[in-house]
């Protein structure tokens, strides 16, 4: 395969990145992060390093500094184009220079230039950021330190200069030459129940007897070969809260950073209630690009993404209510749809869709998501059936702003539920399209099941929402509140709403308090929550709330480099520079003028290797651009061959007509996965996992036989799944003159409860359909059928399952 930015040699020449250390502080649902990257130039010549790394799009980077031979150099935030010009001038004069910027086309990709690193020099580069932590459907707060950055499909010629188009060599995960250490301190007034991770952790240590403070760290020697995910469970998460932070003393009192800021959190604890009427148009947009042929994770025998997608679509189809409308789109370089337009959900349309799902393949090429989105939005609305769009993708699109703006333009007509598949999915894309429509975003990494996440979101879509949300303030006469966040009047059950406000006027000198009143409606009932808060807050040297508020403003106004007007660009840059929060129109820059020796001689090139996921038996196209906190391209520089920013290097590569390739990786002599069934691909060689795989196989077979109305037919196929014979089943039926389907449906529901408890979140909705159908068709016979079914299958199940 052709490489254009240098090759890593077979004898593994030294690389400058030695280690990464992360200090994480989580206070309730806000994370403060300090990440330090340690470099050492062991070469005999000066070098410039350009590295590219992913971060969650909600991250507000507010500090960038370098420690060079014991001296700390702090960067300043400047307008981006001006920073580029100064950086390149400084580099040409031999000054040591550092530049940090956000990619023009995606909020979750960043690049950093470390220029003129002298032979033998050691440098520690530190960046700091704050971030809101999203809530999972089970109430966990989720923090992710991204490791993987995948190549992304170019939607336009404009995005050719994205730093995502830099290419690096690829090596197996076990050959990564740098390690990661991370220590996390967690505090919450609600009490910390537990912390889970997809990586090996040292035991959780409580720092307080009431469990309001704890510390956890990664096990020693961790290789940064995957996204690091922490799930934090508190004892109570539904309490609304208001936090106030004083402004900077040296700023104007009425300015964004000078005035006090408030952060309001609203997470209503409402019961799970189905909408009174089964309505809605459900459109499922599924990624069928080549990368969907990759495994879900790097674990042995991991299920392929496309196979998990097919199971997910089957479960979604079986869980839809009768009378709604639906359609399924698949997209890649082109797109396909099951029906010319959305159709009413009936037994016939459901069966047709199920048969087509079975034949789906990851065979549509690239990741061109714009065309199917526009097609969906052009379709006429169905009266009484609001559009609910479910988007599944590995997020490999470079120009995410273009997609988000298209969704935003149509946000009034629908709600979008998005799913990022696999490590490296763009948080900018997945979160962005959900945020602008009031939907939810889910990420499926590690051992997460796509099926579980998708059915959880469908449940949210089918449940009654919290509507007519309004906020009123009771403050001293000298104060008023100005809302900074965009208006959002409705949220799904299980969603949290965060609102930022600026308190203008004069803060009272004596001890005093304010009150916020949340008003909303649920199922036609008017409800309210009141929260009292102190107006004498402690000073926060990091100004966390102010910077999160600034990030929220920037996200609202910044529509991308080519879509944002010049006036708004200046406004965003002003907010960015005033708050110190990086944006796509600004960059951090620092120059060390104590080093001013010009570089001389020809240019040599070296690259940091990027690891790839490997499996024992899968053959697939690997599209990982970067594994590790930074994919860094090292330029060994001499005067006469000056290198500079990502933009400059990409222009050179584009001029030479060098394109991103897709190398083939395979394991010769291994079992061909094409001949395996959906569930067989996820089997393990151990007896325990073989049994689990067998149960899941029966589970999917049982689900596939359910009818659209929720019932099952009594036949030989059902008997085989229940591991008995049809004659015995018919003999045990206590209602001989009744509809055999009622008996079959009772047995199917009993089997689900006894054999698939660990997958309950995936079959809850279709079981709900089954039980509703039984009440309509079996009525008073249900207790008798339940008792007989439990005896036949020897499965003790509580009558409460059937509403008794």
mmCIF file with all atom_site columns, C-alpha atoms in Angstrom, residues 28-31 56 58 131-144 229-232 267 427 431 441-443 494 496 498:
data_model
loop_
_atom_site.group_PDB
_atom_site.id
_atom_site.type_symbol
_atom_site.label_atom_id
_atom_site.label_alt_id
_atom_site.label_comp_id
_atom_site.label_asym_id
_atom_site.label_entity_id
_atom_site.label_seq_id
_atom_site.pdbx_PDB_ins_code
_atom_site.Cartn_x
_atom_site.Cartn_y
_atom_site.Cartn_z
_atom_site.occupancy
_atom_site.B_iso_or_equiv
_atom_site.pdbx_formal_charge
_atom_site.auth_seq_id
_atom_site.auth_comp_id
_atom_site.auth_asym_id
_atom_site.auth_atom_id
_atom_site.pdbx_PDB_model_num
ATOM 1  C CA . UNK A 1 28  ? -21.775 15.179 39.771 1.00 0.00 ? 28  UNK A CA 1
ATOM 2  C CA . UNK A 1 29  ? -22.303 15.275 35.967 1.00 0.00 ? 29  UNK A CA 1
ATOM 3  C CA . UNK A 1 30  ? -19.385 17.504 34.915 1.00 0.00 ? 30  UNK A CA 1
ATOM 4  C CA . UNK A 1 31  ? -15.906 16.224 34.092 1.00 0.00 ? 31  UNK A CA 1
ATOM 5  C CA . UNK A 1 56  ? -15.976 14.270 22.465 1.00 0.00 ? 56  UNK A CA 1
ATOM 6  C CA . UNK A 1 58  ? -19.004 18.507 23.930 1.00 0.00 ? 58  UNK A CA 1
ATOM 7  C CA . UNK A 1 131 ? -17.394 18.438 29.589 1.00 0.00 ? 131 UNK A CA 1
ATOM 8  C CA . UNK A 1 132 ? -20.990 17.595 30.489 1.00 0.00 ? 132 UNK A CA 1
ATOM 9  C CA . UNK A 1 133 ? -21.387 13.842 30.977 1.00 0.00 ? 133 UNK A CA 1
ATOM 10 C CA . UNK A 1 134 ? -24.324 12.242 29.130 1.00 0.00 ? 134 UNK A CA 1
ATOM 11 C CA . UNK A 1 135 ? -26.788 9.906  30.810 1.00 0.00 ? 135 UNK A CA 1
ATOM 12 C CA . UNK A 1 136 ? -27.285 6.312  29.741 1.00 0.00 ? 136 UNK A CA 1
ATOM 13 C CA . UNK A 1 137 ? -30.773 4.794  29.706 1.00 0.00 ? 137 UNK A CA 1
ATOM 14 C CA . UNK A 1 138 ? -29.983 2.898  32.939 1.00 0.00 ? 138 UNK A CA 1
ATOM 15 C CA . UNK A 1 139 ? -29.103 6.137  34.746 1.00 0.00 ? 139 UNK A CA 1
ATOM 16 C CA . UNK A 1 140 ? -25.300 5.837  34.471 1.00 0.00 ? 140 UNK A CA 1
ATOM 17 C CA . UNK A 1 141 ? -23.164 8.854  33.658 1.00 0.00 ? 141 UNK A CA 1
ATOM 18 C CA . UNK A 1 142 ? -20.785 8.062  30.794 1.00 0.00 ? 142 UNK A CA 1
ATOM 19 C CA . UNK A 1 143 ? -17.270 9.400  30.361 1.00 0.00 ? 143 UNK A CA 1
ATOM 20 C CA . UNK A 1 144 ? -15.218 8.322  27.340 1.00 0.00 ? 144 UNK A CA 1
ATOM 21 C CA . UNK A 1 229 ? -15.193 4.196  29.003 1.00 0.00 ? 229 UNK A CA 1
ATOM 22 C CA . UNK A 1 230 ? -16.255 4.849  32.587 1.00 0.00 ? 230 UNK A CA 1
ATOM 23 C CA . UNK A 1 231 ? -19.858 4.357  33.713 1.00 0.00 ? 231 UNK A CA 1
ATOM 24 C CA . UNK A 1 232 ? -20.584 6.091  37.027 1.00 0.00 ? 232 UNK A CA 1
ATOM 25 C CA . UNK A 1 267 ? -34.108 15.331 34.931 1.00 0.00 ? 267 UNK A CA 1
ATOM 26 C CA . UNK A 1 427 ? -19.423 12.194 18.378 1.00 0.00 ? 427 UNK A CA 1
ATOM 27 C CA . UNK A 1 431 ? -24.657 13.896 19.032 1.00 0.00 ? 431 UNK A CA 1
ATOM 28 C CA . UNK A 1 441 ? -27.674 9.812  20.961 1.00 0.00 ? 441 UNK A CA 1
ATOM 29 C CA . UNK A 1 442 ? -26.243 6.392  21.828 1.00 0.00 ? 442 UNK A CA 1
ATOM 30 C CA . UNK A 1 443 ? -22.757 4.959  21.333 1.00 0.00 ? 443 UNK A CA 1
ATOM 31 C CA . UNK A 1 494 ? -35.096 9.488  30.575 1.00 0.00 ? 494 UNK A CA 1
ATOM 32 C CA . UNK A 1 496 ? -31.843 15.318 31.032 1.00 0.00 ? 496 UNK A CA 1
ATOM 33 C CA . UNK A 1 498 ? -29.272 21.380 31.012 1.00 0.00 ? 498 UNK A CA 1
#
